[in-house]
Coordinates of C-alpha atoms in Angstrom, one line a residue:
Chain A
M1 CA -13.0 36.9 0.2
P2 CA -10.4 35.1 -1.8
E3 CA -11.3 33.7 -5.2
R4 CA -11.4 29.9 -5.4
R5 CA -9.7 28.5 -8.4
E6 CA -9.5 24.9 -9.8
L7 CA -6.4 24.3 -11.9
S8 CA -4.8 21.4 -13.6
V9 CA -1.0 21.3 -13.3
R10 CA 0.3 18.8 -15.8
G11 CA -2.9 16.8 -15.2
T12 CA -2.8 17.1 -11.4
P13 CA -5.9 18.9 -10.2
V14 CA -5.2 21.7 -7.8
H15 CA -7.5 23.8 -5.6
M16 CA -6.2 27.3 -5.0
L17 CA -7.2 30.4 -3.1
E18 CA -6.2 33.8 -4.6
D19 CA -6.7 37.4 -3.5
G20 CA -5.0 40.8 -3.3
A21 CA -3.1 43.2 -5.5
G22 CA 0.6 43.8 -6.1
P23 CA 3.6 41.5 -6.9
P24 CA 2.8 37.8 -7.0
L25 CA 3.5 35.8 -3.8
L26 CA 3.0 32.1 -3.6
F27 CA 2.2 30.8 -0.1
L28 CA 2.7 27.1 0.7
H29 CA 0.7 26.0 3.7
G30 CA 1.7 23.6 6.5
A31 CA -0.1 20.4 7.6
G32 CA -3.7 21.3 8.4
G33 CA -3.5 24.7 6.8
A34 CA -5.0 23.9 3.4
G35 CA -7.8 26.1 2.3
R36 CA -7.6 28.3 5.4
W37 CA -7.6 32.0 4.4
L38 CA -6.8 33.5 7.8
P39 CA -5.8 37.0 9.0
F40 CA -2.2 36.3 7.9
Q41 CA -3.2 35.8 4.3
E42 CA -5.6 38.8 4.5
R43 CA -2.8 41.0 5.6
L44 CA -0.4 39.8 3.0
A45 CA -3.1 40.3 0.3
K46 CA -2.9 44.1 1.0
T47 CA 0.7 44.1 -0.3
F48 CA 0.8 41.1 -2.7
T49 CA -1.3 39.1 -5.1
V50 CA -1.4 36.0 -2.8
R51 CA -1.9 32.6 -4.2
M52 CA -2.3 29.7 -1.8
P53 CA -2.7 26.3 -3.5
S54 CA -3.7 23.2 -1.5
H55 CA -1.0 20.5 -1.7
P56 CA -2.3 17.3 -3.5
G57 CA -4.2 15.3 -0.9
H58 CA -4.8 18.4 1.3
G59 CA -7.9 20.5 1.5
G60 CA -9.8 20.6 -1.8
S61 CA -6.9 19.1 -3.9
P62 CA -7.4 15.4 -4.5
A63 CA -4.6 13.0 -3.6
A64 CA -2.0 12.5 -6.4
E65 CA -0.5 9.0 -6.4
W66 CA 2.6 10.1 -8.3
I67 CA 3.8 12.3 -5.4
E68 CA 6.1 10.1 -3.4
H69 CA 8.9 12.4 -2.4
V70 CA 9.0 16.0 -1.3
S71 CA 10.9 16.9 -4.5
D72 CA 7.8 15.8 -6.4
L73 CA 6.0 18.6 -4.6
A74 CA 8.7 21.1 -5.5
F75 CA 8.5 20.2 -9.2
H76 CA 4.7 20.4 -9.0
Y77 CA 4.9 24.0 -7.8
L78 CA 7.5 24.9 -10.4
D79 CA 5.0 23.5 -12.9
L80 CA 2.3 25.6 -11.3
L81 CA 4.3 28.8 -11.7
D82 CA 4.9 27.8 -15.4
G83 CA 1.2 27.2 -15.8
L84 CA 0.3 30.6 -14.3
G85 CA 2.9 32.3 -16.5
L86 CA 4.8 33.6 -13.4
A87 CA 8.5 33.9 -14.2
R88 CA 9.4 35.1 -10.7
V89 CA 7.5 35.2 -7.4
H90 CA 8.0 35.9 -3.8
L91 CA 7.8 32.5 -2.2
A92 CA 6.7 31.9 1.4
G93 CA 6.1 28.7 3.2
A94 CA 5.2 27.6 6.7
S95 CA 6.4 24.4 8.4
F96 CA 5.8 21.6 5.9
G97 CA 5.2 24.3 3.3
G98 CA 8.5 25.9 4.3
W99 CA 10.2 22.6 3.6
I100 CA 8.7 22.5 0.1
A101 CA 9.7 26.1 -0.5
A102 CA 13.3 25.3 0.5
E103 CA 13.3 22.4 -2.0
I104 CA 12.1 24.8 -4.7
A105 CA 14.7 27.3 -3.7
V106 CA 17.6 24.9 -4.0
M107 CA 16.4 23.8 -7.5
A108 CA 15.4 27.2 -9.0
S109 CA 16.5 30.1 -6.9
H110 CA 16.4 32.3 -10.0
R111 CA 12.6 32.0 -10.0
L112 CA 12.4 33.7 -6.6
A113 CA 12.3 37.4 -5.9
S114 CA 12.5 36.5 -2.3
L115 CA 12.1 33.5 0.0
V116 CA 10.3 33.5 3.4
L117 CA 10.5 30.4 5.6
I118 CA 8.3 30.3 8.6
D119 CA 9.5 27.6 11.1
P120 CA 10.3 25.2 8.3
V121 CA 11.0 21.6 8.8
G122 CA 12.8 19.6 6.2
I123 CA 16.5 19.4 7.2
K124 CA 18.3 17.1 9.7
V125 CA 19.5 19.4 12.5
D126 CA 22.4 18.1 14.6
G127 CA 21.2 17.5 18.1
W128 CA 17.5 17.6 17.4
I129 CA 14.9 14.9 16.6
Y130 CA 11.5 16.3 15.6
P131 CA 8.7 15.0 18.0
F132 CA 6.6 12.4 16.2
L133 CA 3.3 14.1 15.6
F134 CA 1.8 11.1 13.9
G135 CA 1.9 9.2 17.2
M136 CA 0.2 12.0 19.1
D137 CA -3.5 12.7 19.9
I138 CA -5.0 16.1 19.3
P139 CA -4.2 17.6 22.8
E140 CA -0.5 16.5 22.4
I141 CA -0.3 17.9 18.9
V142 CA -1.8 21.3 20.0
A143 CA 0.7 21.4 23.0
T144 CA 3.6 20.7 20.6
V145 CA 2.7 23.1 17.8
F146 CA 1.1 26.1 19.5
H147 CA 2.4 28.5 22.1
D148 CA -1.2 29.7 22.7
P149 CA -3.5 26.8 22.5
M150 CA -6.4 29.1 21.6
A151 CA -4.7 29.8 18.3
A152 CA -5.3 26.2 17.4
L153 CA -9.0 26.9 17.1
A154 CA -8.4 28.5 13.8
L155 CA -7.4 25.1 12.4
A156 CA -10.0 23.1 14.3
P157 CA -12.2 20.9 12.0
P158 CA -15.7 22.1 11.4
D159 CA -17.3 18.9 12.6
Q160 CA -16.7 15.2 13.1
S161 CA -18.6 14.0 10.0
V162 CA -17.4 11.1 7.9
E163 CA -16.4 13.6 5.2
T164 CA -14.3 15.7 7.6
L165 CA -12.6 12.6 9.1
A166 CA -11.9 11.2 5.7
L167 CA -10.3 14.5 4.6
Q168 CA -8.1 14.5 7.7
Y169 CA -7.1 11.0 7.0
R170 CA -6.3 11.8 3.4
Q171 CA -4.2 14.8 4.5
G172 CA -2.3 12.7 7.1
A173 CA -1.6 10.1 4.4
A174 CA -0.5 12.7 1.9
L175 CA 1.9 14.1 4.5
A176 CA 3.1 10.6 5.6
R177 CA 3.9 9.6 2.0
V178 CA 6.7 12.1 1.9
A179 CA 7.5 12.7 5.6
W180 CA 7.0 9.5 7.6
N181 CA 10.6 8.2 7.4
P182 CA 12.9 10.0 7.3
Y183 CA 10.4 12.0 9.5
L184 CA 10.0 15.6 8.4
Y185 CA 13.2 15.9 6.5
D186 CA 15.1 15.2 3.3
P187 CA 18.6 14.0 4.1
L188 CA 20.0 15.7 1.0
L189 CA 18.4 19.1 1.6
R190 CA 20.7 20.7 4.2
R191 CA 23.9 20.5 2.2
R192 CA 22.1 22.0 -0.8
L193 CA 20.8 25.1 1.1
V194 CA 24.0 26.9 0.1
R195 CA 22.6 27.1 -3.4
I196 CA 19.9 29.5 -2.4
A197 CA 20.7 32.8 -4.0
A198 CA 17.3 34.6 -3.3
P199 CA 17.1 37.0 -0.4
T200 CA 15.8 34.9 2.4
L201 CA 13.9 35.7 5.6
V202 CA 13.7 33.0 8.2
C203 CA 10.8 33.7 10.7
W204 CA 10.8 31.7 13.9
G205 CA 8.5 31.3 16.9
A206 CA 10.5 31.7 20.1
H207 CA 8.5 28.9 21.7
D208 CA 8.5 26.4 18.9
R209 CA 8.6 22.9 20.5
L210 CA 8.4 21.0 17.2
A211 CA 11.5 22.7 15.7
P212 CA 13.0 24.9 18.4
L213 CA 14.8 28.1 17.5
A214 CA 18.0 26.6 18.9
P215 CA 19.1 24.5 17.2
C216 CA 16.7 24.4 14.3
G217 CA 16.1 28.1 13.4
E218 CA 19.7 28.9 14.0
T219 CA 20.8 26.1 11.7
W220 CA 18.6 27.4 8.8
A221 CA 19.8 30.9 9.3
R222 CA 23.4 29.8 9.2
E223 CA 23.1 27.4 6.2
I224 CA 21.3 29.8 3.8
P225 CA 23.7 32.4 2.5
G226 CA 22.9 35.9 3.8
A227 CA 19.6 34.8 5.5
R228 CA 18.0 37.1 8.0
L229 CA 16.4 35.6 11.1
R230 CA 13.4 37.2 12.8
V231 CA 12.1 35.8 16.1
F232 CA 8.5 36.2 17.2
A233 CA 8.3 36.3 21.0
D234 CA 4.8 35.1 21.5
S235 CA 4.7 32.2 19.1
G236 CA 5.2 28.5 18.9
H237 CA 5.6 26.6 15.7
V238 CA 3.1 28.7 13.7
P239 CA 3.9 32.4 14.2
H240 CA 1.8 33.3 11.1
L241 CA -1.2 32.0 13.1
E242 CA -0.2 33.2 16.5
E243 CA 1.1 36.7 15.5
P244 CA -0.3 37.1 12.0
G245 CA 0.0 40.9 11.9
A246 CA 3.6 41.0 13.0
V247 CA 4.7 38.2 10.6
A248 CA 2.8 39.6 7.7
E249 CA 4.4 43.0 8.4
A250 CA 7.9 41.5 8.6
V251 CA 7.3 39.7 5.3
S252 CA 6.1 42.9 3.5
E253 CA 8.9 44.9 4.9
F254 CA 11.5 42.4 3.9
C255 CA 10.2 42.1 0.4
R256 CA 10.1 46.0 0.1
E257 CA 13.7 46.2 1.3
T258 CA 15.0 43.6 -1.1
K259 CA 13.3 45.4 -3.9
E260 CA 14.9 48.7 -3.0
A261 CA 18.3 47.0 -2.6
R262 CA 18.2 45.8 -6.2
Chain B
M1 CA -12.8 -29.8 11.5
K2 CA -9.1 -29.2 12.1
F3 CA -7.8 -27.7 15.3
Y4 CA -4.8 -25.5 15.5
Y5 CA -3.4 -24.3 18.8
F6 CA -2.7 -20.6 18.7
H7 CA -0.3 -18.8 21.0
L8 CA 0.2 -15.1 21.4
M9 CA 2.8 -15.6 24.1
P10 CA 1.6 -12.6 26.1
Y11 CA 3.4 -11.0 28.9
V12 CA 0.3 -10.8 31.1
M13 CA 0.4 -7.8 33.5
D14 CA -1.7 -5.0 34.7
H15 CA -0.7 -1.4 34.2
D16 CA -2.2 2.0 34.0
E17 CA -0.3 3.2 31.0
P18 CA -2.5 4.5 28.1
S19 CA -1.0 2.0 25.7
S20 CA 0.1 -1.6 25.9
W21 CA 1.8 -1.1 22.5
V22 CA 4.8 0.9 21.2
T23 CA 5.2 3.2 24.3
L24 CA 4.7 0.7 27.2
S25 CA 8.2 0.9 28.6
N26 CA 10.2 -2.3 28.4
R27 CA 11.6 -1.6 31.8
L28 CA 8.4 -3.4 32.8
Y29 CA 9.6 -6.6 31.1
D30 CA 11.4 -8.9 33.5
P31 CA 13.6 -11.3 31.5
K32 CA 13.5 -13.8 34.4
V33 CA 9.7 -13.9 34.2
G34 CA 10.0 -14.0 30.4
H35 CA 12.3 -17.0 30.6
T36 CA 9.6 -19.0 32.6
L37 CA 6.8 -17.8 30.3
Y38 CA 8.5 -18.6 27.0
N39 CA 9.3 -22.1 28.2
Q40 CA 5.8 -22.7 29.5
Y41 CA 4.3 -21.4 26.3
L42 CA 6.5 -23.7 24.2
D43 CA 5.6 -26.6 26.5
Q44 CA 2.0 -25.8 25.8
L45 CA 2.5 -25.8 22.1
E46 CA 4.4 -29.1 22.2
Y47 CA 1.8 -30.6 24.4
A48 CA -0.9 -29.6 22.0
E49 CA 0.6 -31.9 19.4
T50 CA 0.7 -34.7 21.9
L51 CA -3.0 -34.2 22.6
G52 CA -4.0 -34.3 19.0
W53 CA -4.1 -30.7 17.8
D54 CA -3.4 -30.6 14.0
G55 CA -1.4 -27.4 13.9
L56 CA 0.5 -25.0 16.1
C57 CA 0.4 -21.3 15.5
V58 CA 2.9 -18.5 16.2
N59 CA 2.7 -14.9 15.1
E60 CA 4.6 -11.6 14.8
H61 CA 4.0 -8.6 17.0
H62 CA 6.4 -5.8 18.2
Q63 CA 6.9 -3.8 21.3
N64 CA 4.0 -4.7 23.5
C65 CA 2.8 -7.0 26.3
Y66 CA 0.0 -8.5 24.2
G67 CA 2.3 -10.9 22.3
T68 CA 6.0 -11.2 22.8
M69 CA 7.0 -12.8 19.5
P70 CA 8.8 -10.2 17.4
S71 CA 10.2 -13.1 15.4
P72 CA 7.7 -15.9 14.9
N73 CA 10.3 -17.8 12.9
V74 CA 12.5 -18.2 15.9
M75 CA 9.6 -19.9 17.8
A76 CA 8.7 -21.9 14.8
A77 CA 12.3 -23.1 14.6
M78 CA 12.2 -24.5 18.1
L79 CA 8.9 -26.2 17.4
A80 CA 10.2 -27.7 14.2
R81 CA 12.7 -29.8 16.2
R82 CA 10.5 -30.6 19.2
T83 CA 7.5 -31.8 17.3
S84 CA 7.1 -34.3 14.5
R85 CA 3.5 -34.4 13.2
A86 CA 1.6 -31.1 13.6
K87 CA 1.7 -28.3 11.1
I88 CA 3.6 -25.3 12.1
A89 CA 1.6 -22.2 11.1
I90 CA 3.4 -18.9 11.2
L91 CA 0.5 -16.4 11.2
G92 CA 2.4 -14.6 10.0
N93 CA 5.4 -12.7 9.0
G94 CA 4.7 -9.0 8.5
L95 CA 6.0 -8.7 4.9
P96 CA 6.1 -4.8 4.6
L97 CA 7.9 -4.6 7.9
R98 CA 11.1 -6.2 6.5
E99 CA 13.6 -4.2 4.6
N100 CA 14.8 -7.4 2.9
P101 CA 11.8 -9.8 2.5
L102 CA 13.9 -12.3 0.7
R103 CA 14.9 -13.3 4.3
I104 CA 11.4 -14.5 4.8
A105 CA 11.6 -16.7 1.7
E106 CA 14.8 -18.1 3.1
E107 CA 13.7 -18.6 6.7
I108 CA 10.4 -20.2 5.8
A109 CA 12.2 -22.5 3.4
M110 CA 14.7 -23.5 6.2
L111 CA 11.8 -24.3 8.5
D112 CA 10.0 -26.2 5.8
V113 CA 13.0 -28.4 5.1
V114 CA 13.9 -29.0 8.7
S115 CA 10.3 -29.8 9.6
G116 CA 9.8 -32.2 6.7
G117 CA 7.2 -29.9 5.0
R118 CA 5.0 -29.0 7.9
V119 CA 5.1 -25.2 7.6
V120 CA 2.1 -23.0 6.9
S121 CA 3.3 -19.5 5.9
G122 CA 1.1 -16.6 6.9
F123 CA 1.5 -13.4 5.0
V124 CA 0.4 -10.3 6.9
R125 CA 0.9 -6.6 6.7
G126 CA 1.3 -6.3 10.5
I127 CA -1.2 -4.4 12.5
S128 CA -1.4 -0.6 12.7
A129 CA 0.9 -0.2 15.7
E130 CA 3.7 -2.2 14.0
Y131 CA 4.2 0.8 11.7
F132 CA 5.1 2.9 14.7
S133 CA 7.5 0.4 16.2
T134 CA 9.4 -0.5 13.0
G135 CA 9.4 2.8 11.2
A136 CA 7.9 1.3 8.1
N137 CA 5.9 3.7 6.1
P138 CA 2.2 2.8 6.5
T139 CA 1.3 4.6 3.2
Q140 CA 3.4 2.0 1.4
S141 CA 2.1 -1.0 3.4
R142 CA -0.2 -2.4 0.8
E143 CA 2.1 -2.0 -2.2
R144 CA 5.1 -3.4 -0.2
F145 CA 2.9 -6.4 0.9
Y146 CA 1.9 -7.3 -2.7
E147 CA 5.4 -6.8 -4.0
A148 CA 7.1 -8.8 -1.2
A149 CA 4.6 -11.6 -1.6
E150 CA 5.3 -11.8 -5.3
L151 CA 9.0 -11.8 -4.6
I152 CA 8.8 -14.6 -2.0
L153 CA 6.5 -16.8 -4.1
R154 CA 8.8 -16.4 -7.1
A155 CA 11.8 -17.1 -5.0
W156 CA 10.2 -20.4 -3.8
T157 CA 8.9 -21.5 -7.2
E158 CA 11.3 -20.3 -9.9
E159 CA 14.7 -21.7 -10.5
G160 CA 17.4 -19.2 -9.5
P161 CA 19.2 -17.1 -10.0
F162 CA 16.9 -14.4 -11.5
P163 CA 16.8 -10.7 -11.1
F164 CA 13.9 -8.9 -9.4
D165 CA 13.4 -5.2 -10.1
G166 CA 10.5 -4.0 -8.0
K167 CA 9.4 -0.6 -6.8
Y168 CA 10.5 -1.3 -3.3
Y169 CA 12.7 -4.4 -3.5
R170 CA 15.5 -4.9 -6.0
Y171 CA 17.9 -7.8 -6.4
H172 CA 20.3 -8.9 -9.1
Y173 CA 20.4 -12.4 -7.8
V174 CA 17.3 -14.1 -6.3
N175 CA 18.6 -17.6 -5.6
P176 CA 17.8 -18.7 -2.1
W177 CA 19.3 -21.9 -0.7
P178 CA 17.5 -23.9 0.6
R179 CA 14.3 -24.3 -1.5
P180 CA 11.1 -25.2 0.4
L181 CA 10.3 -28.9 0.6
Q182 CA 6.5 -28.6 -0.1
K183 CA 5.6 -28.2 -3.7
P184 CA 5.1 -25.8 -5.3
H185 CA 5.6 -24.0 -2.0
P186 CA 4.4 -24.0 1.6
P187 CA 0.7 -23.1 1.9
V188 CA 0.1 -19.4 2.3
W189 CA -2.6 -18.1 4.7
C190 CA -3.9 -14.5 4.9
P191 CA -4.8 -13.6 8.5
S192 CA -6.7 -10.4 8.3
Q193 CA -9.5 -8.4 9.7
G194 CA -11.6 -8.3 6.6
S195 CA -10.5 -5.5 4.3
S196 CA -12.1 -6.1 1.0
E197 CA -8.8 -5.6 -0.9
T198 CA -7.2 -8.5 1.1
V199 CA -10.2 -10.7 0.6
E200 CA -9.9 -10.3 -3.2
W201 CA -6.2 -10.8 -3.2
A202 CA -6.4 -14.0 -1.1
A203 CA -9.4 -15.5 -2.9
K204 CA -7.7 -15.0 -6.3
R205 CA -4.7 -17.1 -5.1
R206 CA -6.6 -19.7 -3.1
F207 CA -4.9 -18.5 0.0
P208 CA -7.0 -19.4 3.1
Y209 CA -8.4 -16.5 4.9
L210 CA -8.2 -16.3 8.7
M211 CA -10.4 -14.0 10.7
V212 CA -8.8 -13.0 13.9
F213 CA -10.7 -11.9 17.1
T214 CA -13.8 -10.8 15.1
P215 CA -17.5 -10.8 16.1
I216 CA -19.2 -13.8 14.7
K217 CA -21.6 -11.8 12.5
R218 CA -18.7 -10.1 10.8
I219 CA -17.0 -13.5 10.2
A220 CA -20.1 -14.7 8.5
Q221 CA -20.2 -11.6 6.3
I222 CA -16.5 -11.7 5.3
Y223 CA -16.7 -15.5 4.7
G224 CA -19.6 -14.7 2.3
E225 CA -17.5 -12.1 0.5
Y226 CA -14.6 -14.5 0.3
R227 CA -16.7 -17.4 -1.1
E228 CA -18.3 -15.0 -3.6
A229 CA -14.8 -13.8 -4.7
C230 CA -13.6 -17.4 -5.2
E231 CA -16.6 -18.1 -7.4
R232 CA -15.8 -15.1 -9.5
F233 CA -12.3 -16.4 -9.9
G234 CA -13.8 -19.6 -11.2
Y235 CA -13.7 -22.1 -8.3
T236 CA -15.5 -23.0 -5.1
A237 CA -13.7 -22.3 -1.9
S238 CA -12.7 -25.4 0.1
R239 CA -13.7 -25.3 3.8
Y240 CA -10.0 -25.3 4.7
Q241 CA -9.7 -21.9 3.1
L242 CA -12.0 -20.5 5.8
T243 CA -10.3 -20.4 9.1
V244 CA -11.0 -18.6 12.3
N245 CA -9.1 -17.5 15.4
V246 CA -11.2 -17.5 18.5
P247 CA -10.2 -17.9 22.1
I248 CA -11.7 -21.0 23.7
V249 CA -12.3 -21.6 27.4
V250 CA -13.5 -25.0 28.5
A251 CA -14.2 -26.1 32.1
P252 CA -16.2 -28.8 33.8
T253 CA -19.2 -26.4 34.1
D254 CA -20.5 -23.4 32.2
A255 CA -20.3 -21.3 35.4
R256 CA -16.6 -22.1 35.9
A257 CA -15.8 -21.5 32.2
R258 CA -17.5 -18.2 32.3
E259 CA -15.5 -17.2 35.4
L260 CA -12.2 -18.1 33.7
A261 CA -13.2 -16.4 30.5
Q262 CA -14.0 -13.2 32.4
Q263 CA -10.7 -13.4 34.3
H264 CA -8.3 -14.4 31.6
V265 CA -9.6 -13.9 28.1
M266 CA -10.8 -10.4 28.7
W267 CA -7.3 -9.3 29.5
V268 CA -6.3 -9.9 25.9
F269 CA -9.0 -7.3 24.7
N270 CA -9.1 -4.9 27.6
T271 CA -5.4 -4.7 28.5
G272 CA -3.5 -6.5 25.7
L273 CA -5.1 -4.5 23.0
R274 CA -5.2 -1.2 24.9
M275 CA -3.7 1.2 22.5
H276 CA -3.1 5.0 22.4
P277 CA -5.7 6.0 19.8
P278 CA -3.2 7.3 17.1
F279 CA -1.6 3.9 17.0
W280 CA -4.8 2.3 15.8
R281 CA -4.9 4.5 12.7
P282 CA -1.5 5.3 11.1
P283 CA -2.0 7.5 8.0
G284 CA -2.6 5.7 4.7
Y285 CA -2.5 2.2 6.2
M286 CA -6.1 1.8 5.1
T287 CA -7.5 2.8 1.7
E288 CA -9.9 5.7 2.0
A289 CA -12.7 3.3 0.9
S290 CA -11.9 1.0 3.9
L291 CA -11.7 4.0 6.2
R292 CA -15.2 5.1 5.1
R293 CA -16.6 1.6 5.7
L294 CA -15.1 1.7 9.1
L295 CA -16.4 5.1 10.0
A296 CA -19.9 4.2 8.8
N297 CA -20.0 1.4 11.3
P298 CA -17.2 2.0 13.9
P299 CA -16.3 -1.1 15.8
K300 CA -15.9 -0.9 19.6
L301 CA -12.3 -0.5 20.8
P302 CA -11.2 -3.8 22.3
S303 CA -10.1 -2.0 25.4
E304 CA -13.8 -0.9 25.9
L305 CA -15.3 -4.3 25.1
T306 CA -17.2 -5.7 28.1
F307 CA -17.4 -9.4 28.8
E308 CA -21.2 -9.3 28.1
E309 CA -20.6 -7.8 24.7
A310 CA -17.7 -10.2 23.9
D311 CA -20.0 -13.0 24.9
R312 CA -23.1 -11.8 23.0
E313 CA -21.2 -11.0 19.8
G314 CA -19.3 -14.2 19.8
Y315 CA -15.7 -13.0 20.4
I316 CA -15.2 -15.9 22.7
V317 CA -16.2 -19.6 22.9
Y318 CA -16.6 -20.8 26.5
G319 CA -18.5 -23.3 28.5
S320 CA -18.6 -26.9 29.6
P321 CA -17.5 -29.4 27.0
A322 CA -21.1 -29.9 25.8
T323 CA -21.6 -26.1 25.5
V324 CA -18.3 -25.6 23.7
R325 CA -19.3 -28.4 21.3
D326 CA -22.6 -26.7 20.6
K327 CA -20.8 -23.3 20.0
L328 CA -18.2 -24.9 17.7
R329 CA -21.0 -26.5 15.7
V330 CA -21.9 -23.0 14.7
F331 CA -18.4 -22.6 13.2
S332 CA -18.3 -26.0 11.6
D333 CA -21.9 -26.3 10.4
E334 CA -23.2 -22.8 9.8
L335 CA -20.1 -20.8 9.0
K336 CA -18.5 -23.9 7.4
A337 CA -15.1 -23.0 8.7
G338 CA -12.6 -25.8 8.2
I339 CA -10.0 -24.8 10.8
V340 CA -10.3 -23.3 14.2
C341 CA -7.2 -21.7 15.7
S342 CA -7.5 -21.0 19.4
G343 CA -5.3 -20.4 22.4
M344 CA -6.3 -21.3 25.9
N345 CA -5.6 -19.8 29.3
G346 CA -6.5 -21.5 32.5
G347 CA -4.9 -18.9 34.7
S348 CA -1.7 -20.8 35.3
H349 CA 0.5 -23.1 33.2
E350 CA -0.8 -26.2 35.0
K351 CA -4.5 -25.1 34.7
T352 CA -3.9 -24.4 31.0
L353 CA -2.6 -27.9 30.4
E354 CA -5.6 -29.3 32.2
M355 CA -7.9 -27.2 30.0
M356 CA -6.2 -28.5 26.9
E357 CA -6.6 -32.1 28.1
L358 CA -10.3 -31.5 28.8
F359 CA -10.8 -30.0 25.3
A360 CA -8.8 -32.8 23.6
R361 CA -10.8 -35.5 25.5
E362 CA -14.3 -34.1 25.5
V363 CA -14.6 -31.8 22.5
M364 CA -12.1 -32.5 19.7
P365 CA -13.2 -36.2 19.1
H366 CA -16.7 -35.0 18.2
F367 CA -15.4 -33.0 15.2
R368 CA -13.2 -35.7 13.6
E369 CA -15.2 -36.7 10.6
D370 CA -12.4 -35.3 8.4
A371 CA -9.6 -37.0 10.4
H372 CA -8.2 -38.5 7.1
V373 CA -8.1 -35.3 5.2
D374 CA -4.9 -33.2 4.7
E375 CA -6.2 -29.7 5.1
T376 CA -3.3 -28.2 3.2
A377 CA -3.8 -30.3 0.1
G378 CA -4.7 -28.1 -2.8
V379 CA -5.2 -24.9 -0.8
G380 CA -2.8 -22.0 -0.1
R381 CA -1.0 -22.4 -3.4

């Protein structure tokens, strides 16, 4: 069981889960993933000291009014690293969390031992418009995000209480504040990806319908210098949920290799 | 009591799509039919003035068959030239939906000058679905609304040019020509569904509060909150600050009116307001406090409202002239509403005109004890 920690990052309260032993790895969750310590995190914790903070307004972290742009989140996590006294970490992020991780990487690549992006959103990809999840009901969202709909059960809400519905609304609002329009991307990010100097692994679900491998995954792999692309054959947008063992293994292997190469 | 004729300008149609908003394909809109409808609807509004209505109402909605007035100011412009006495109430312009809200200050001022000072300017946030059809960020809706309202009011009342440096709207030169004719500015109304934040905001500024398509019990509750807020701000609300929008059906007999209400008014709720569920609740459009209040007592979706419920809960006023008079007495005497806005639908243009005539002849004269009062004097500014 991961340890639950309550932190204050420059006055912004943060709820964080932490477990494992080994080099530090910061994992940034996607929409709906806050506070969910799943087989993927368990596997990573065998190799790394894994820290998974909930973004402000997600999970147990209260909403922060000051966060109005995705770069605010990136600075927030650089502050978190400072607060934890971590000079360098392995940084991994999935979907929305991958977007934040990429923003951090273009700002402060030197803080990263490695960068792992799992089906990130966040850049404008020529020839692709992300389907508008905010306009979808639950069945449509599941069909867009998951290759295996059963995998969605891991993220299903525990009940339909007022508390649960209010949390979901708060999470949707926190996401919409930074991602409603432009939807799921920062127009400036793509041209900045060239600044990323950390060894980068791009993981992609072969059946991603929110951000398909072609053109999205291929664009990320092309724009980040030296990035390696790994495709997961039985996954949609969330391979770390759909093939947790394989993705965790790929992450561990990549980080080991990059360490040996140095 | 004052009577305002309210038009949605619906494109009445039946369809099996899950939503009448945002995604209902506009291939279903036939511009030839639209041509006839727009002109009939404008005829109805103009005729309402002839029959003695005090005001004519238009409103803004986007991408739906419920109300085909994406620009209410365009319709108001036509009415400004074709009418001469009635107020022209724009209920309203969706302030946060505009990238450049100074345009609203300009357009309303134009209408006010052309119409000789007959404009009532509604300020709204736009309903939930509007945030899907315009791309405006619902999490910024409230802040944008307050900021745009401040900008517009200053543009109407302060001598220009002056700079405006807001969070969302920035101008080096605010200096609109023309200025509005009414002083200090056209009355502002707040049509809303009762969020406590809006009640406070409107009460503080003496802006009339308009309840739209709301069960009568809730109207009473919100009116109470509004009056209380006015007292807290140091004044007693005038009855012309309490307005209501309720569909009215009047016919020679109760039975006939009931039939017409079932046939035509329920379309507005059951089809016109049929919405794909996510479109009702864009993220961050409501405060979390408002959301919790809503979840504690979830209202019925309009698309699921039965006629019996609509009847019982007072969503509709229908009946013979005598019955309608009795029902309106509840609004005038118990709720103490000063203005009733209502649209009518007799099933065809001709039948609608007949219904309006019946109402003007048999109902309206019974509520004219305030005929000499200007309902816009001292309120809304």
